[in-house]
PDB file of C-alpha atoms in Angstrom:
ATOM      1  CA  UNK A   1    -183.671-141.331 118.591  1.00 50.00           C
ATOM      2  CA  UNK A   2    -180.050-142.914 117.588  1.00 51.00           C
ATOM      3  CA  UNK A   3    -177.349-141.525 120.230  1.00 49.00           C
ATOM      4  CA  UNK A   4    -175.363-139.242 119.467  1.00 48.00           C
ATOM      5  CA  UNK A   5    -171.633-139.750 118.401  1.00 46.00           C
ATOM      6  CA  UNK A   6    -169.058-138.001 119.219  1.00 45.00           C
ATOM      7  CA  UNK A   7    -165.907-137.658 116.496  1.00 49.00           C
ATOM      8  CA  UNK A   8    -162.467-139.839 118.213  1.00 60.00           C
ATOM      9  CA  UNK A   9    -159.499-137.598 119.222  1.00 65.00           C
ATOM     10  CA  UNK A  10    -156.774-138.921 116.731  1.00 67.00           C
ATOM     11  CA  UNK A  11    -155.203-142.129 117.792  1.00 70.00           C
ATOM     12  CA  UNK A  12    -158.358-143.232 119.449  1.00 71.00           C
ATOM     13  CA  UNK A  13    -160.247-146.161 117.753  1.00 80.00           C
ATOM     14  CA  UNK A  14    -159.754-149.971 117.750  1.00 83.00           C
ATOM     15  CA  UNK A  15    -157.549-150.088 115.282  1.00 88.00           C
ATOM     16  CA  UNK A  16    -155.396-147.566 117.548  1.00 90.00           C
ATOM     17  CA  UNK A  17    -155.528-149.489 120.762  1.00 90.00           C
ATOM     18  CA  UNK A  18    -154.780-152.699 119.313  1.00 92.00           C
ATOM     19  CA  UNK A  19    -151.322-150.673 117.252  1.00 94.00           C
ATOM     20  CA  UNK A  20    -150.863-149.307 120.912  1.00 92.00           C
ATOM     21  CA  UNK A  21    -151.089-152.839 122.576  1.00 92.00           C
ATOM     22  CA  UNK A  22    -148.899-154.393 120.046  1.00 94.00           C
ATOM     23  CA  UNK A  23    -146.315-152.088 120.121  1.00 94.00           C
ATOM     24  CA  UNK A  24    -146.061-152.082 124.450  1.00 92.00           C
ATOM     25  CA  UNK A  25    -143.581-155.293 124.694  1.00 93.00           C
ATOM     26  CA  UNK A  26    -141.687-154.090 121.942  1.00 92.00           C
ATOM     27  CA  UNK A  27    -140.873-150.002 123.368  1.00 92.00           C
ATOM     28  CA  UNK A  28    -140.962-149.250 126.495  1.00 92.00           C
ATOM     29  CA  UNK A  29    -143.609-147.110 126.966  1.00 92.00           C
ATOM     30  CA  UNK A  30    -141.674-145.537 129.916  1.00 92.00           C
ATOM     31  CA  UNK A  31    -139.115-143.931 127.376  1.00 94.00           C
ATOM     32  CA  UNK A  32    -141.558-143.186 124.240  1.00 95.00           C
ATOM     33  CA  UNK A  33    -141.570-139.573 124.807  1.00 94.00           C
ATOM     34  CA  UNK A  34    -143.051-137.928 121.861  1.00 94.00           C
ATOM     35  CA  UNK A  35    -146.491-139.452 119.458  1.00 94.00           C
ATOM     36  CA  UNK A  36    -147.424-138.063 115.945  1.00 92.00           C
ATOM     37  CA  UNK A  37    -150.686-139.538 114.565  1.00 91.00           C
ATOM     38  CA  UNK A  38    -151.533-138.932 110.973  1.00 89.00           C
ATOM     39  CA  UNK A  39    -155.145-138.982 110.030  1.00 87.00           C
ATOM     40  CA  UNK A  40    -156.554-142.414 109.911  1.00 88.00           C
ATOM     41  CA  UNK A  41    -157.256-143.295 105.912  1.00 88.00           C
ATOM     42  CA  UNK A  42    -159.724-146.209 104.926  1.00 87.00           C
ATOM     43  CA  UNK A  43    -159.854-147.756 101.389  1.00 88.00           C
ATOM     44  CA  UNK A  44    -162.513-150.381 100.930  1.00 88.00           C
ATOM     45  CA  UNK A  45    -162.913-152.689 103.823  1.00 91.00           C
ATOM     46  CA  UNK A  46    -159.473-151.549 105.496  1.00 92.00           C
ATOM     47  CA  UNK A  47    -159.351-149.031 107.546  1.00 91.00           C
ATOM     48  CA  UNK A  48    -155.088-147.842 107.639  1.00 93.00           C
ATOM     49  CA  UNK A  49    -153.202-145.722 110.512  1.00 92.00           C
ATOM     50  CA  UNK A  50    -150.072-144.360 110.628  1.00 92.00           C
ATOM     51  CA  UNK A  51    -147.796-143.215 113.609  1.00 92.00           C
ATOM     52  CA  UNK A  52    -144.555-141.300 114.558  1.00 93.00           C
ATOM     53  CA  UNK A  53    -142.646-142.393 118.001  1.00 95.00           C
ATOM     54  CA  UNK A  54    -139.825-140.817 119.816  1.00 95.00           C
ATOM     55  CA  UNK A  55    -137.973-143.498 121.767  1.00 95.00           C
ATOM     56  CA  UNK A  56    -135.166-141.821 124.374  1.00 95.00           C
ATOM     57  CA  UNK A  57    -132.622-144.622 125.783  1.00 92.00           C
ATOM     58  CA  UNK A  58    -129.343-142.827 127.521  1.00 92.00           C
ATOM     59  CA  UNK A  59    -128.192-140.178 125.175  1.00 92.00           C
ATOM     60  CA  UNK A  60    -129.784-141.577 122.159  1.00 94.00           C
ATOM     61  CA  UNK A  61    -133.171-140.631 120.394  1.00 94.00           C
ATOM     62  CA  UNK A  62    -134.541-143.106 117.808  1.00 94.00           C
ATOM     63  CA  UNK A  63    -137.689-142.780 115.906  1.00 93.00           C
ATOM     64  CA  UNK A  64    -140.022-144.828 114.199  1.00 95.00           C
ATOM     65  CA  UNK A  65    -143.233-145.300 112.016  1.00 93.00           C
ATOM     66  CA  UNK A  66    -145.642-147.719 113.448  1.00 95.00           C
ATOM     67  CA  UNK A  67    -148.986-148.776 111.082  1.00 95.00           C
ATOM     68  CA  UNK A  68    -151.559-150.924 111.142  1.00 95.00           C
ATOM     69  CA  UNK A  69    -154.452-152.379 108.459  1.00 95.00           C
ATOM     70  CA  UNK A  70    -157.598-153.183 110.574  1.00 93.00           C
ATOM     71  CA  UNK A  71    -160.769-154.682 108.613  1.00 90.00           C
ATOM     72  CA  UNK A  72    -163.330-153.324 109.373  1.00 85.00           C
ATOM     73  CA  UNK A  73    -166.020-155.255 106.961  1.00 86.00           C
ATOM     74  CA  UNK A  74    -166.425-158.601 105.304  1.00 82.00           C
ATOM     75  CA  UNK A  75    -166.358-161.987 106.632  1.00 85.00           C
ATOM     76  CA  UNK A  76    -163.153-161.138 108.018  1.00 82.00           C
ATOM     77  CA  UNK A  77    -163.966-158.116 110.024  1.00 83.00           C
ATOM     78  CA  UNK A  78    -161.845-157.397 112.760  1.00 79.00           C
ATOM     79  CA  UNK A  79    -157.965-159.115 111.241  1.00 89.00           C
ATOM     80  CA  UNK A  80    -155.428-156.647 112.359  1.00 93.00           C
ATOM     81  CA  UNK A  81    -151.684-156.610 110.982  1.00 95.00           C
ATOM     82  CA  UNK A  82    -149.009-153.802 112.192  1.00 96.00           C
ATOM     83  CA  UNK A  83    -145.581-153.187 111.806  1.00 96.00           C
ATOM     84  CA  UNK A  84    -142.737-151.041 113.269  1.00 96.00           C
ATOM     85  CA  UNK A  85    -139.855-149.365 111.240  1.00 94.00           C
ATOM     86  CA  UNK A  86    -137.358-147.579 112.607  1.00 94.00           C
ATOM     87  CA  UNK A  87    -136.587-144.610 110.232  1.00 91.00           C
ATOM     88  CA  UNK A  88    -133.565-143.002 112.272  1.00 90.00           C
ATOM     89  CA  UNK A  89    -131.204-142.262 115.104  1.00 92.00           C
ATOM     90  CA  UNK A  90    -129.246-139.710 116.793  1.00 92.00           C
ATOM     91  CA  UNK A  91    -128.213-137.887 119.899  1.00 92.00           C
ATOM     92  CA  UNK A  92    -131.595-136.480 122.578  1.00 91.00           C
ATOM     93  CA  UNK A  93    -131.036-132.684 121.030  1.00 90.00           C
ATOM     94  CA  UNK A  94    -131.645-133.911 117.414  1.00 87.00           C
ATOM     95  CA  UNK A  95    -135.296-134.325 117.424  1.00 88.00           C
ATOM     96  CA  UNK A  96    -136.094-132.258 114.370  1.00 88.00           C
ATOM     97  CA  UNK A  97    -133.485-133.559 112.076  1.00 86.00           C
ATOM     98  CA  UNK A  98    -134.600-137.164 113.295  1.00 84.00           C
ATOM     99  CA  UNK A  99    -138.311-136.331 112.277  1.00 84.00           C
ATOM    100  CA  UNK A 100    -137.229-134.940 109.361  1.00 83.00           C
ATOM    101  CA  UNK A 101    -136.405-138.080 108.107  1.00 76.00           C
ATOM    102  CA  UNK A 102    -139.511-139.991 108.186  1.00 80.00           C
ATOM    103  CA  UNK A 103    -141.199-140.971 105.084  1.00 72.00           C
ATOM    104  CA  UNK A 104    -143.527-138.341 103.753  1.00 68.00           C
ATOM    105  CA  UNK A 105    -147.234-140.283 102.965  1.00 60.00           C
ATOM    106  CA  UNK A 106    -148.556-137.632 100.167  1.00 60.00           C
ATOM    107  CA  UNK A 107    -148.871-134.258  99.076  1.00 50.00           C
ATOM    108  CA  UNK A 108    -152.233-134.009  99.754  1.00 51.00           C
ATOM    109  CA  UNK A 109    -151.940-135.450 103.181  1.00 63.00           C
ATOM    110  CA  UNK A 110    -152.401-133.733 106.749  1.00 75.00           C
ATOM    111  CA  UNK A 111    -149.108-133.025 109.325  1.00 82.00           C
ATOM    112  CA  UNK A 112    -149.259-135.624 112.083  1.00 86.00           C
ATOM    113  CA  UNK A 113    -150.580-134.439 115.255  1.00 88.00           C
ATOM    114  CA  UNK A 114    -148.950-134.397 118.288  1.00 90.00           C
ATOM    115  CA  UNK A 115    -150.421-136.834 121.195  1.00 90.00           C
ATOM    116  CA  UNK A 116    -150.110-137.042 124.811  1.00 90.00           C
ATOM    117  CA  UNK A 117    -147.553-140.046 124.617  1.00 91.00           C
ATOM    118  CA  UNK A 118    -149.274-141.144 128.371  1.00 87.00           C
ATOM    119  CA  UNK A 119    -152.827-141.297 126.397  1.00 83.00           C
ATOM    120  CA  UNK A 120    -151.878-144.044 124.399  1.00 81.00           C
ATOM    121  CA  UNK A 121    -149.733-145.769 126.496  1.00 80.00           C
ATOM    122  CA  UNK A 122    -152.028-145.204 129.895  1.00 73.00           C
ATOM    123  CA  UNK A 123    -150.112-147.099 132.412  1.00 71.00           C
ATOM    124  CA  UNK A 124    -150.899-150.756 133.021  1.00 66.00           C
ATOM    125  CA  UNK A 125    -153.536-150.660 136.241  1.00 62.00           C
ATOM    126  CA  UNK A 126    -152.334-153.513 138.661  1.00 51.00           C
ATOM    127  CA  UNK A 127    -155.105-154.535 140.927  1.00 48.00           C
ATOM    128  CA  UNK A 128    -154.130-155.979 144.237  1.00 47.00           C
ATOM    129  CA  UNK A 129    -155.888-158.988 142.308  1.00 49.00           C
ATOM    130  CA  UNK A 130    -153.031-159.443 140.463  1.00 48.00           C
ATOM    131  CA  UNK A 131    -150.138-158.917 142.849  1.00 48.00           C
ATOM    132  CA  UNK A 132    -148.348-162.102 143.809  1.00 47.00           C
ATOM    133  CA  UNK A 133    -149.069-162.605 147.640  1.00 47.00           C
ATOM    134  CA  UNK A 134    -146.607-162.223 150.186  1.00 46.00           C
TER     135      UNK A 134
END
């Protein structure tokens, strides 16, 4: 009998851990406090994903669209490309307005769904392994 498979929460899946891993030396993960995650699309062998962040530095919000193509058939299976826009900026109180300005994907498309921002970014585990001695 095959196992059975559970359906992923959104922004779990491959091509959501590698977007996630990519995007770690470039924001902080410390001050991402917000993640939207729009319903993962595939069209032939790509498989596409599409996420909202909410970056807080000081006084300042800034928000941005992260995406990635993953393939997930052919001879190529498994090439990953991403890339990070940042769609706009303003004070901490001006979430809303700031989200209101991010690229709408379709009519026919889902809202984004809100995500723990500490389930995609689960901190880094240090092992005493890898602390320097002293």
């Amino acid at each position: 009998m095959p196992p059975i498979l559970t359906p992923l929460r959104p922004g779990q899946g491959a091509g959501w851990e590698r977007l996630a891993a990519a995007l770690r030396p470039v924001l902080d993960p410390a001050t991402v406090d917000g993640v939207w995650i729009f319903r993962t699309m595939r069209a032939g062998p790509k498989e596409f994903g599409t996420a909202i962040l909410s970056q807080v530095e000081g006084d300042r919000r800034r928000i941005f669209t992260a995406r990635y193509a993953l393939l997930v058939k052919g001879r190529q299976r498994g090439g990953f490309e991403w890339g990070l826009d940042e769609v706009g900026a303003g004070p901490v109180t001006a979430l809303e307005e700031l989200l209101a300005l991010v690229p709408v994907r379709g009519v026919e498309d889902e809202p984004p769904v809100p995500i723990e921002p500490g389930l995609w970014f689960p901190p880094v585990d240090e092992s005493p392994d890898d602390q320097p001695p002293g």
